[in-house]
Coordinates of C-alpha atoms in Angstrom, one line a residue:
M1 CA 48.2 128.1 79.2
K2 CA 48.7 131.8 81.3
K3 CA 51.8 129.8 82.8
L4 CA 53.4 128.4 79.5
V5 CA 52.6 132.6 78.0
L6 CA 54.6 133.8 81.0
F7 CA 57.4 131.5 80.8
L8 CA 57.8 132.1 77.3
I9 CA 58.7 135.8 77.4
L10 CA 60.6 135.4 80.0
C11 CA 62.9 133.2 78.0
S12 CA 62.7 135.5 75.5
V13 CA 63.5 138.6 78.5
T14 CA 66.5 135.9 79.3
S15 CA 67.3 135.9 75.5
L16 CA 67.4 139.3 74.8
T17 CA 69.4 139.7 77.7
F18 CA 72.3 137.6 76.1
A19 CA 71.8 138.9 73.2
Q20 CA 73.2 142.7 74.5
N21 CA 76.2 143.4 73.4
F22 CA 79.0 145.1 76.2
K23 CA 82.5 146.4 76.3
Y24 CA 84.6 146.8 79.1
A25 CA 88.3 147.3 79.6
H26 CA 90.9 145.1 80.5
V27 CA 93.5 146.9 82.0
T28 CA 96.3 144.9 84.1
D29 CA 99.8 145.2 85.5
T30 CA 99.9 149.0 85.7
H31 CA 103.1 148.6 88.5
V32 CA 102.6 152.2 90.2
G33 CA 105.9 153.0 91.2
T34 CA 108.1 152.3 88.4
A35 CA 109.6 154.6 86.2
T36 CA 106.5 155.2 83.7
G37 CA 103.7 153.5 85.7
E38 CA 101.8 156.7 86.9
E39 CA 102.1 158.6 83.4
D40 CA 101.3 155.4 81.7
L41 CA 97.9 154.3 83.4
R42 CA 97.3 158.5 83.6
R43 CA 96.9 158.1 79.8
T44 CA 94.7 155.0 80.0
V45 CA 92.3 156.5 82.4
A46 CA 91.8 159.2 80.1
D47 CA 92.0 157.3 77.2
I48 CA 89.3 154.8 78.7
N49 CA 87.0 158.2 79.3
Q50 CA 86.4 159.3 76.1
Q51 CA 85.3 156.0 74.7
D52 CA 81.4 156.3 75.9
D53 CA 80.8 152.9 74.9
I54 CA 82.7 150.9 77.2
N55 CA 80.6 149.8 80.6
F56 CA 83.2 148.6 83.5
I57 CA 86.9 148.1 83.6
I58 CA 88.7 144.9 85.0
I59 CA 91.8 145.9 86.6
T60 CA 93.7 142.5 86.8
G61 CA 96.7 142.9 89.8
D62 CA 100.1 144.3 89.9
I63 CA 98.6 147.8 90.4
T64 CA 102.2 148.9 92.1
E65 CA 105.5 147.9 92.2
M66 CA 106.0 147.0 95.7
G67 CA 102.8 147.6 97.1
T68 CA 103.6 150.1 99.9
D69 CA 101.2 152.4 101.2
E70 CA 102.4 155.4 99.1
E71 CA 101.9 153.8 95.6
L72 CA 98.6 152.1 96.4
K73 CA 96.9 156.0 97.6
L74 CA 98.8 157.1 94.4
A75 CA 97.0 154.6 92.0
K76 CA 94.1 154.7 93.8
T77 CA 93.7 158.2 93.1
I78 CA 94.6 157.9 89.8
L79 CA 91.9 155.5 89.5
A80 CA 89.4 157.7 90.8
D81 CA 89.1 159.4 87.5
L82 CA 87.2 157.0 85.7
K83 CA 84.1 157.9 84.7
K84 CA 82.6 154.4 84.5
P85 CA 83.0 151.5 87.4
Y86 CA 85.6 150.0 87.6
Y87 CA 86.6 146.9 89.7
I88 CA 89.9 145.6 90.8
I89 CA 92.0 142.4 92.5
P90 CA 95.7 142.6 93.6
G91 CA 98.4 140.7 92.1
N92 CA 102.2 139.5 93.3
H93 CA 103.8 142.8 93.2
D94 CA 100.9 144.0 95.7
T95 CA 100.9 141.6 98.2
G96 CA 104.4 139.6 98.0
W97 CA 106.6 143.2 99.2
S98 CA 103.5 144.5 100.5
E99 CA 104.3 146.5 103.6
S100 CA 100.7 145.4 105.2
G101 CA 100.3 142.5 104.0
G102 CA 97.7 143.5 102.0
V103 CA 95.6 145.5 104.7
S104 CA 96.1 148.3 102.7
F105 CA 94.9 147.4 99.1
I106 CA 91.5 146.1 101.0
K107 CA 91.6 149.6 102.6
N108 CA 92.2 151.9 99.9
F109 CA 90.1 149.7 97.4
G110 CA 86.9 147.9 99.7
Y111 CA 87.7 144.4 98.9
D112 CA 90.5 141.7 97.1
K113 CA 88.0 139.7 95.3
F114 CA 85.1 140.7 93.9
T115 CA 81.8 139.1 92.2
F116 CA 79.0 141.6 89.6
D117 CA 76.6 140.4 87.1
Y118 CA 76.4 142.1 83.7
N119 CA 74.0 141.6 81.2
G120 CA 73.5 138.0 82.4
Y121 CA 76.7 136.8 83.0
R122 CA 78.9 136.6 86.6
F123 CA 81.9 137.9 87.0
I124 CA 83.8 136.6 89.8
A125 CA 87.5 137.6 90.3
C126 CA 89.7 135.9 93.4
A127 CA 93.1 137.6 94.6
S128 CA 96.2 135.6 94.2
G129 CA 99.5 136.1 96.2
P130 CA 102.2 135.2 97.1
Y131 CA 102.0 136.9 100.3
V132 CA 105.1 138.5 102.2
R133 CA 107.1 135.7 101.4
M134 CA 108.0 134.2 98.3
S135 CA 106.9 131.6 97.1
D136 CA 104.7 130.6 93.8
G137 CA 101.5 132.0 93.2
H138 CA 98.3 131.0 95.4
I139 CA 94.5 131.8 95.5
P140 CA 94.2 132.3 99.4
R141 CA 92.5 129.8 101.3
D142 CA 89.5 132.5 102.6
A143 CA 89.0 133.2 98.4
T144 CA 88.2 129.9 98.2
V145 CA 86.5 129.5 100.9
W146 CA 84.1 132.3 99.6
L147 CA 84.2 130.6 96.0
D148 CA 82.6 127.5 97.7
S149 CA 79.8 129.5 99.4
L150 CA 79.4 131.6 96.0
L151 CA 78.7 129.4 93.9
K152 CA 76.5 127.4 95.5
K153 CA 74.1 130.3 95.1
T154 CA 74.9 130.5 91.5
P155 CA 72.6 128.5 88.7
K156 CA 74.5 125.9 87.0
T157 CA 73.4 127.2 83.4
M158 CA 74.3 130.9 85.0
P159 CA 77.5 132.0 82.0
L160 CA 80.6 132.8 84.5
I161 CA 83.9 134.6 83.6
F162 CA 86.8 134.2 86.0
V163 CA 88.9 136.8 86.8
N164 CA 92.8 136.3 88.3
H165 CA 96.1 137.6 88.4
Y166 CA 98.0 135.1 87.5
P167 CA 96.9 132.7 84.8
V168 CA 95.3 129.6 86.5
D169 CA 97.9 126.8 85.5
N170 CA 100.6 125.5 87.7
S171 CA 102.1 129.1 88.0
L172 CA 99.4 128.7 91.0
D173 CA 100.2 126.3 93.1
N174 CA 96.3 125.3 93.7
W175 CA 95.4 125.7 90.3
Y176 CA 93.2 123.0 90.2
E177 CA 91.0 124.2 93.2
I178 CA 89.9 126.5 90.6
T179 CA 89.8 124.7 87.7
D180 CA 87.9 121.5 89.1
R181 CA 85.1 123.8 90.5
L182 CA 85.1 126.1 87.4
K183 CA 84.2 122.8 85.3
K184 CA 81.1 122.6 87.1
Y185 CA 79.7 125.2 86.0
N186 CA 79.0 127.1 82.7
I187 CA 82.5 129.1 82.8
Q188 CA 83.0 130.8 79.3
Y189 CA 86.5 131.9 79.6
A190 CA 89.0 133.4 82.3
I191 CA 91.2 137.0 81.8
C192 CA 94.5 137.7 83.8
G193 CA 97.6 139.3 83.7
H194 CA 101.0 138.8 85.3
G195 CA 102.8 138.1 81.7
H196 CA 102.7 141.7 80.5
Q197 CA 101.7 140.1 76.9
N198 CA 98.7 139.0 75.0
K199 CA 98.3 135.5 74.7
A200 CA 95.7 133.3 74.3
H201 CA 95.8 130.4 76.9
D202 CA 93.4 127.2 77.9
F203 CA 93.0 126.3 81.4
E204 CA 91.8 122.4 81.6
G205 CA 89.3 123.2 78.6
I206 CA 88.6 127.0 80.1
P207 CA 89.4 129.1 77.5
A208 CA 91.1 132.2 78.9
T209 CA 93.4 135.5 77.8
M210 CA 95.9 136.8 79.3
G211 CA 96.0 140.7 78.8
R212 CA 99.6 142.7 78.1
S213 CA 100.8 144.9 80.6
N214 CA 99.9 149.3 80.7
L215 CA 103.1 150.1 81.2
R216 CA 105.1 151.3 77.5
A217 CA 108.2 148.8 77.9
N218 CA 109.9 149.8 75.1
D219 CA 107.3 151.5 73.6
A220 CA 106.0 155.2 73.3
V221 CA 103.0 154.6 75.1
G222 CA 101.6 151.8 77.3
G223 CA 98.0 149.8 76.3
Y224 CA 95.3 147.7 77.3
N225 CA 92.7 145.2 76.2
I226 CA 89.1 146.3 75.2
V227 CA 87.0 143.3 75.2
T228 CA 83.7 143.1 73.5
M229 CA 81.0 140.6 74.0
N230 CA 78.4 140.0 71.5
K231 CA 75.6 136.9 71.6
D232 CA 77.7 134.2 70.5
S233 CA 81.5 135.6 70.7
V234 CA 83.5 137.8 72.6
F235 CA 86.6 139.7 71.1
F236 CA 90.3 141.4 72.5
A237 CA 91.7 143.7 71.0
T238 CA 94.4 146.4 72.4
K239 CA 94.2 149.7 72.3
K240 CA 96.8 152.3 72.8
P241 CA 96.4 155.9 74.4
A242 CA 95.2 158.4 71.9
G243 CA 95.2 155.4 69.1
E244 CA 92.7 153.6 67.3
L245 CA 91.8 150.3 68.5
A246 CA 93.4 147.5 66.5
P247 CA 92.1 144.8 65.3
A248 CA 90.4 141.8 67.6
W249 CA 93.9 139.7 68.1
R250 CA 91.6 136.7 70.1
K251 CA 88.2 135.7 69.8
I252 CA 86.6 132.8 71.9
A253 CA 83.1 131.6 71.2
L254 CA 80.4 132.1 74.0
K255 CA 78.5 128.6 74.2
T256 CA 77.4 126.2 77.1
F257 CA 80.5 124.9 78.7
V258 CA 80.6 121.3 78.4
D259 CA 83.6 119.7 80.4
N260 CA 85.8 117.6 78.1
G261 CA 86.9 114.6 80.4
K262 CA 90.6 115.1 80.2
S263 CA 92.9 113.8 83.2
Y264 CA 95.3 116.8 84.3
E265 CA 98.2 117.1 85.8
R266 CA 97.4 117.0 89.7
P267 CA 100.1 117.0 92.7
S268 CA 101.7 113.3 93.8
Y269 CA 101.3 112.5 97.1
A270 CA 103.3 109.3 96.6
I271 CA 106.2 110.3 98.7
N272 CA 103.5 109.7 101.6
Q273 CA 103.7 106.1 100.8
T274 CA 107.3 105.8 100.2
Y275 CA 107.7 107.2 103.6
A276 CA 104.9 105.9 105.2
N277 CA 106.4 105.9 108.9
T278 CA 105.6 109.8 108.6
K279 CA 102.0 110.7 109.5
A280 CA 100.3 113.8 110.6
A281 CA 98.9 113.2 114.4
W282 CA 96.3 115.4 113.8
T283 CA 95.4 118.0 110.8
Y284 CA 93.5 121.5 110.9
H285 CA 92.7 123.3 108.0
S286 CA 92.2 127.0 109.1
N287 CA 89.8 129.3 107.1
A288 CA 92.4 131.6 105.7
N289 CA 96.1 131.4 104.5
V290 CA 98.6 130.5 107.2
V291 CA 102.1 132.4 106.8
N292 CA 104.1 132.2 109.8
T293 CA 105.3 129.7 111.9
P294 CA 103.2 128.1 114.7
A295 CA 104.6 128.8 118.4
Y296 CA 103.4 125.8 121.2
T297 CA 103.4 125.2 124.7
N298 CA 103.0 121.9 126.4
N299 CA 98.9 121.8 125.9
L300 CA 98.9 124.4 122.9
V301 CA 99.6 124.9 119.1
V302 CA 98.7 128.9 118.5
F303 CA 99.4 130.6 114.9
G304 CA 97.7 133.4 113.0
N305 CA 96.1 134.0 109.7
S306 CA 95.2 136.1 106.7
L307 CA 91.9 137.2 108.2
G308 CA 93.4 138.5 111.3
H309 CA 92.6 135.3 113.6
V310 CA 94.6 134.4 116.0
E311 CA 93.9 130.2 116.9
A312 CA 95.0 128.0 119.9
L313 CA 94.6 124.3 119.4
N314 CA 95.2 121.4 121.7
R315 CA 98.7 120.4 121.1
N316 CA 97.2 116.7 121.4
N317 CA 94.3 116.5 119.6
G318 CA 94.4 119.2 117.2
K319 CA 91.2 120.6 118.4
L320 CA 90.5 124.5 118.5
V321 CA 90.5 125.9 122.5
W322 CA 90.2 129.8 121.4
T323 CA 90.4 132.3 119.1
F324 CA 91.2 136.1 119.4
K325 CA 90.3 138.7 116.4
T326 CA 92.5 141.5 115.7
K327 CA 91.5 143.8 112.5
G328 CA 94.5 142.7 110.0
A329 CA 96.0 140.0 108.2
I330 CA 98.6 138.1 110.6
Y331 CA 102.0 137.7 109.3
S332 CA 104.1 137.5 112.4
S333 CA 105.2 134.1 114.0
P334 CA 103.8 134.6 117.6
A335 CA 106.4 133.7 120.5
I336 CA 105.6 132.4 123.8
S337 CA 107.1 133.4 127.0
A338 CA 105.5 132.9 130.9
N339 CA 101.7 132.1 129.9
L340 CA 102.0 135.5 127.5
V341 CA 101.8 134.6 123.5
V342 CA 102.7 137.5 121.6
L343 CA 102.7 138.8 117.7
G344 CA 102.0 141.7 115.5
S345 CA 99.3 141.9 113.3
G346 CA 98.5 143.9 109.8
D347 CA 96.2 146.2 112.1
G348 CA 99.3 148.2 113.3
N349 CA 99.1 146.6 116.7
I350 CA 101.5 144.2 119.0
Y351 CA 99.0 142.4 121.2
A352 CA 99.8 140.0 124.1
L353 CA 97.2 137.4 124.9
N354 CA 96.8 135.0 127.8
T355 CA 98.0 131.6 126.8
T356 CA 95.1 129.9 128.7
N357 CA 92.1 131.4 127.5
G358 CA 93.3 133.9 124.4
K359 CA 92.4 137.0 126.4
Q360 CA 94.3 140.6 125.7
V361 CA 96.5 141.1 128.3
W362 CA 97.7 144.4 126.7
K363 CA 98.1 145.8 123.0
V364 CA 100.7 148.6 122.0
A365 CA 99.8 150.6 118.3
A366 CA 102.6 151.1 115.4
Q367 CA 102.1 153.6 113.0
K368 CA 101.6 150.9 110.8
S369 CA 101.0 147.5 109.9
I370 CA 103.7 144.8 111.9
L371 CA 104.5 142.4 109.5
G372 CA 107.8 141.1 111.8
S373 CA 107.9 138.4 113.9
P374 CA 109.0 138.9 117.5
I375 CA 111.6 137.2 119.6
I376 CA 111.6 137.2 123.5
H377 CA 114.8 137.1 125.8
D378 CA 115.0 137.9 129.2
G379 CA 111.5 139.2 129.6
K380 CA 111.2 141.7 126.8
V381 CA 109.5 141.5 123.8
Y382 CA 111.7 142.5 120.6
I383 CA 109.8 143.1 117.3
G384 CA 109.8 145.8 114.2
A385 CA 106.9 147.0 111.9
S386 CA 106.3 148.7 108.7
D387 CA 106.7 152.2 110.3
N388 CA 110.8 151.9 109.9
T389 CA 110.9 151.1 113.8
F390 CA 112.5 148.6 115.7
Q391 CA 111.7 148.1 119.6
C392 CA 111.9 146.7 122.8
L393 CA 109.1 146.3 125.5
D394 CA 108.5 144.8 128.6
L395 CA 107.2 141.4 128.3
K396 CA 104.8 141.7 131.2
T397 CA 103.1 145.2 130.5
G398 CA 103.8 146.3 127.0
K399 CA 105.9 149.1 128.3
S400 CA 108.4 151.0 125.5
I401 CA 111.8 150.4 126.7
W402 CA 113.4 151.7 123.6
K403 CA 113.1 152.2 119.7
F404 CA 115.0 152.5 116.6
S405 CA 113.5 154.4 113.8
E406 CA 115.9 154.7 111.7
V407 CA 114.9 151.7 109.4
E408 CA 114.8 151.8 106.0
G409 CA 111.7 149.8 104.5
T410 CA 109.3 146.8 106.2
I411 CA 110.3 144.6 108.5
V412 CA 109.3 140.9 107.9
G413 CA 111.5 138.5 109.2
K414 CA 112.5 137.2 112.6
P415 CA 115.4 139.1 114.7
L416 CA 118.3 137.1 116.3
I417 CA 120.2 137.8 119.6
Y418 CA 124.0 137.3 119.3
Q419 CA 126.7 138.7 121.1
G420 CA 124.5 141.9 122.8
K421 CA 123.5 142.4 119.8
I422 CA 119.5 142.5 118.2
I423 CA 120.0 141.6 114.4
F424 CA 117.5 141.8 111.6
G425 CA 116.6 142.5 108.3
S426 CA 114.2 144.8 106.1
W427 CA 113.1 145.5 102.7
G428 CA 115.2 148.6 102.5
R429 CA 118.5 146.8 101.4
Y430 CA 120.0 146.7 105.2
L431 CA 120.9 144.3 107.3
Y432 CA 121.0 146.0 111.4
A433 CA 122.7 145.5 114.0
L434 CA 121.6 147.5 117.6
D435 CA 122.4 147.5 120.8
L436 CA 120.2 144.8 122.9
K437 CA 120.2 147.1 126.1
T438 CA 120.1 150.6 124.4
G439 CA 118.8 150.1 121.1
S440 CA 121.6 152.1 119.6
L441 CA 122.7 151.6 115.7
Q442 CA 126.2 149.2 116.1
W443 CA 126.2 148.8 112.6
K444 CA 124.7 148.4 109.4
W445 CA 125.2 146.3 106.4
T446 CA 124.3 146.5 102.3
N447 CA 124.9 144.1 99.2
G448 CA 125.5 147.1 97.6
S449 CA 122.6 146.3 95.4
A450 CA 119.9 149.4 95.0
N451 CA 117.3 147.2 94.1
R452 CA 114.8 146.4 97.1
M453 CA 113.6 143.3 96.3
F454 CA 117.4 141.9 96.7
S455 CA 117.1 143.0 100.3
P456 CA 118.0 141.1 103.0
A457 CA 114.7 140.9 104.6
M458 CA 113.2 137.4 104.5
C459 CA 116.4 136.0 105.5
T460 CA 117.0 134.4 108.9
P461 CA 120.1 135.4 110.2
V462 CA 122.3 132.5 112.0
A463 CA 125.9 133.3 113.5
A464 CA 128.9 131.4 115.0
N465 CA 132.0 132.0 116.1
G466 CA 131.7 135.9 116.0
I467 CA 130.0 135.6 112.1
V468 CA 126.8 136.4 111.5
Y469 CA 125.7 134.6 108.0
I470 CA 122.4 135.9 105.3
A471 CA 121.5 134.7 102.2
A472 CA 119.6 137.4 100.7
P473 CA 117.3 136.4 97.2
D474 CA 120.9 138.0 95.4
R475 CA 121.3 134.4 96.0
V476 CA 124.8 135.1 97.6
L477 CA 125.8 132.9 101.1
T478 CA 127.3 136.5 102.9
A479 CA 129.5 136.2 106.0
I480 CA 129.7 139.1 108.2
N481 CA 131.5 140.4 110.8
A482 CA 129.6 139.9 113.8
H483 CA 131.3 143.2 116.0
N484 CA 131.7 146.0 112.8
G485 CA 129.6 144.6 110.4
E486 CA 131.9 144.1 107.7
T487 CA 131.7 141.7 105.1
L488 CA 133.9 138.5 105.5
W489 CA 133.4 136.8 102.3
R490 CA 130.4 136.2 99.7
N491 CA 130.0 132.9 97.9
K492 CA 127.3 132.7 95.2
E493 CA 128.3 129.2 93.7
A494 CA 125.0 127.2 94.8
T495 CA 122.5 130.0 94.5
V496 CA 121.2 129.7 98.1
R497 CA 118.5 131.9 98.5
E498 CA 117.3 132.9 101.8
S499 CA 117.1 129.9 103.2
I500 CA 120.0 128.5 106.1
G501 CA 120.4 127.1 109.5
L502 CA 123.5 126.2 111.4
S503 CA 124.5 122.4 112.4
A504 CA 124.0 121.3 116.1
D505 CA 127.7 121.8 116.9
S506 CA 128.2 125.6 114.7
S507 CA 130.9 124.1 112.8
L508 CA 128.5 123.7 109.4
V509 CA 126.1 126.8 107.6
Y510 CA 123.2 125.0 105.7
G511 CA 122.0 126.1 102.4
K512 CA 119.1 125.2 100.5
T513 CA 119.6 125.5 96.7
M514 CA 117.2 126.7 93.6
N515 CA 117.5 123.1 92.9
D516 CA 117.8 119.6 94.4
Y517 CA 120.5 120.4 96.7
I518 CA 121.9 121.2 100.5
V519 CA 124.8 122.4 100.5
A520 CA 126.8 123.2 104.0
Y521 CA 130.1 125.8 104.3
K522 CA 132.2 126.1 107.1
T523 CA 131.7 128.5 109.8
S524 CA 134.7 130.2 108.5
D525 CA 136.4 133.5 108.3
T526 CA 137.2 133.0 104.8
D527 CA 135.4 131.7 101.8
N528 CA 136.3 127.7 101.9
G529 CA 133.6 127.0 99.1
I530 CA 131.1 124.4 99.7
A531 CA 132.1 121.8 102.2
E532 CA 129.6 119.3 101.5
K533 CA 126.9 118.8 98.9
I534 CA 123.6 116.7 99.5
N535 CA 121.3 115.8 96.1
V536 CA 118.0 115.7 98.2
G537 CA 116.1 115.9 94.5
Y538 CA 113.2 118.2 95.0
G539 CA 113.3 120.1 92.7
Y540 CA 113.2 123.8 91.5
E541 CA 112.8 125.7 95.1
H542 CA 112.7 129.3 96.2
T543 CA 111.0 128.8 99.6
P544 CA 112.3 131.0 102.4
S545 CA 112.6 128.8 105.0
D546 CA 115.1 127.8 107.6
L547 CA 117.0 124.7 108.2
I548 CA 117.0 123.0 111.6
E549 CA 119.7 120.3 112.7
K550 CA 118.4 118.1 115.9
D551 CA 120.3 114.9 117.0
G552 CA 122.0 114.2 113.7
I553 CA 118.8 115.4 111.4
L554 CA 119.0 118.1 109.3
F555 CA 115.1 119.3 108.8
F556 CA 113.3 121.7 105.7
G557 CA 110.7 122.7 104.3
T558 CA 110.0 123.0 100.3
K559 CA 107.6 125.4 98.0
N560 CA 105.3 122.5 97.1
G561 CA 104.7 121.4 100.6
I562 CA 107.1 118.6 101.5
I563 CA 109.0 118.5 104.7
Y564 CA 112.6 116.7 104.5
A565 CA 114.5 114.6 107.2
I566 CA 117.5 114.1 105.9
N567 CA 120.8 112.7 107.1
P568 CA 124.0 114.8 106.6
K569 CA 126.8 112.6 107.4
T570 CA 125.3 109.8 105.0
K571 CA 123.2 112.0 102.6
E572 CA 120.6 109.9 102.6
T573 CA 117.0 110.8 103.0
I574 CA 115.2 109.5 106.1
W575 CA 111.8 110.3 105.2
A576 CA 109.7 113.5 103.7
H577 CA 106.2 114.3 103.7
K578 CA 103.9 116.1 101.9
I579 CA 101.1 118.1 103.7
D580 CA 99.9 119.7 100.6
N581 CA 100.9 121.7 97.8
A582 CA 101.6 125.0 99.0
M583 CA 104.6 126.6 100.5
V584 CA 105.2 125.1 104.3
N585 CA 106.3 127.7 106.4
S586 CA 109.7 127.5 108.7
F587 CA 108.0 125.0 111.5
K588 CA 109.2 123.5 114.9
V589 CA 111.0 120.5 115.6
I590 CA 110.0 119.6 119.1
D591 CA 111.9 116.2 118.6
K592 CA 113.6 114.1 116.3
N593 CA 109.9 112.3 115.5
T594 CA 108.1 115.1 115.8
V595 CA 107.3 118.1 113.6
L596 CA 104.9 120.9 114.5
A597 CA 104.2 122.9 110.9
S598 CA 101.7 125.1 109.0
T599 CA 101.5 125.9 105.0
M600 CA 100.3 128.8 103.3
D601 CA 96.8 127.1 102.4
G602 CA 96.4 127.8 106.4
I603 CA 96.8 124.0 107.0
V604 CA 98.6 123.5 110.4
T605 CA 99.7 119.8 111.4
L606 CA 101.8 117.8 114.0
L607 CA 103.8 115.2 111.9
K608 CA 104.8 112.0 113.8
V609 CA 107.4 109.6 112.9
K610 CA 106.7 106.0 114.2

């Protein structure tokens, strides 16, 4: 009898807990760093502070415009004035152009994902990229690992609210990894930002709400949403600073979630059956994003992940051989020479590790994160950082040989050595050419755009016949005089974006267009237009990746995890293989039948063609 009474009391308490009303503010897309972002956020913070009945604030990404340390510090300073607790996650603007690769966001706010319980509800939020390179949105691999661990500890009946920057649909390349998990639990609804407008959504039967941007746009003031939780419903209403709360524009019933049992879109791997001669010899799945190109030796494959781990695998079987931990996310593609692997970390250090055992040989500190990839030449390491510096180091000792400290913006790409120069771009509008021996500036080139998002940062330069070729996010293939940096020609008819490569004989520059076609231009000092056009049929495409020709085969990767091998002469696809549904990083063609590749979701694989 006592047990029954206790059970009834507990049920009553639980019922009362869920019945309690509460309110929270949903603020999103503040874009501090734009013309009105700072002022709009200050007004919103002041407005929220005047409302005693708001229990907490959730902020769903794109806190800043470019993810710079300065913008993040300013945003944190403004948000520190909030009188109630706030919970915050990054958006694509905080990670995609970030000078720290997301490290500074975590340093400033303490996390990039969160969970907390309030009045019987469990709120769960994951970060979403892309990180450093252009791609679709992506829930990071470490976040899905974390989510699995969290959900295992969550009662199936506990009501959940999921928080993300992106809508949980195919604007995220791995949306189904979230919906498939949440639908096994008592998910009530999801909230998101990204679209800058109030909008009702449905994510595979999960009701959802997109909140408006906090920016004023064409209005006099910005705005946000007040979310009111009642016993059986949740209401969303727009609030503008110093204005009255508008009538609720969105209502969602709160009830036990029941999966509707419908079938929904999922990525197709049918292409792997079409080209069944290509298979993975082995596959390794890291516990975090891999957004760099693995390096390899006869025995090892080495790469870094977004948790700061350097991992070395046995090249023959993909088994883990050793690991090394840095203190920041790694987006730098390692380079190997003389039994040393060299790479940069978001913790602001350049590391040289022994390839045999992963032990640190030397470490060189920069002033900020190092996202750029090194190149090793003639016993020297050339690498750029986010502290406006590009430098040359001795490979054996790490001793500085020279530094160039006049770079505008963040360096995130891989440099090119050509005709006694080291050539690289940055998120600061310029392509630089430095003297290889002294580091002195030989020339710098700009496409003339004041918008840093069109900078030649993620394009990998190629060169032939005294000409440097690049394709920046402005979608223009550009030929530059390698001697003096003068523009020779610019061609925009094919919308080539950050993805080019030379033919094996250097007679052609290949470009990957943003829809279906590979194009080729003659390596000439005059614009002769498109020389060749190959319809591969890969669909819409915007991932930065090199095109590599070897033994008469042209290789390239896509944003949805496919590597293609085509014959540029016959214009036929020789083989294609889908690794997963995330961006393929630039990869290594070991020989025409062996490709070493990685994807943003942390998969590293060795593909073999039989």
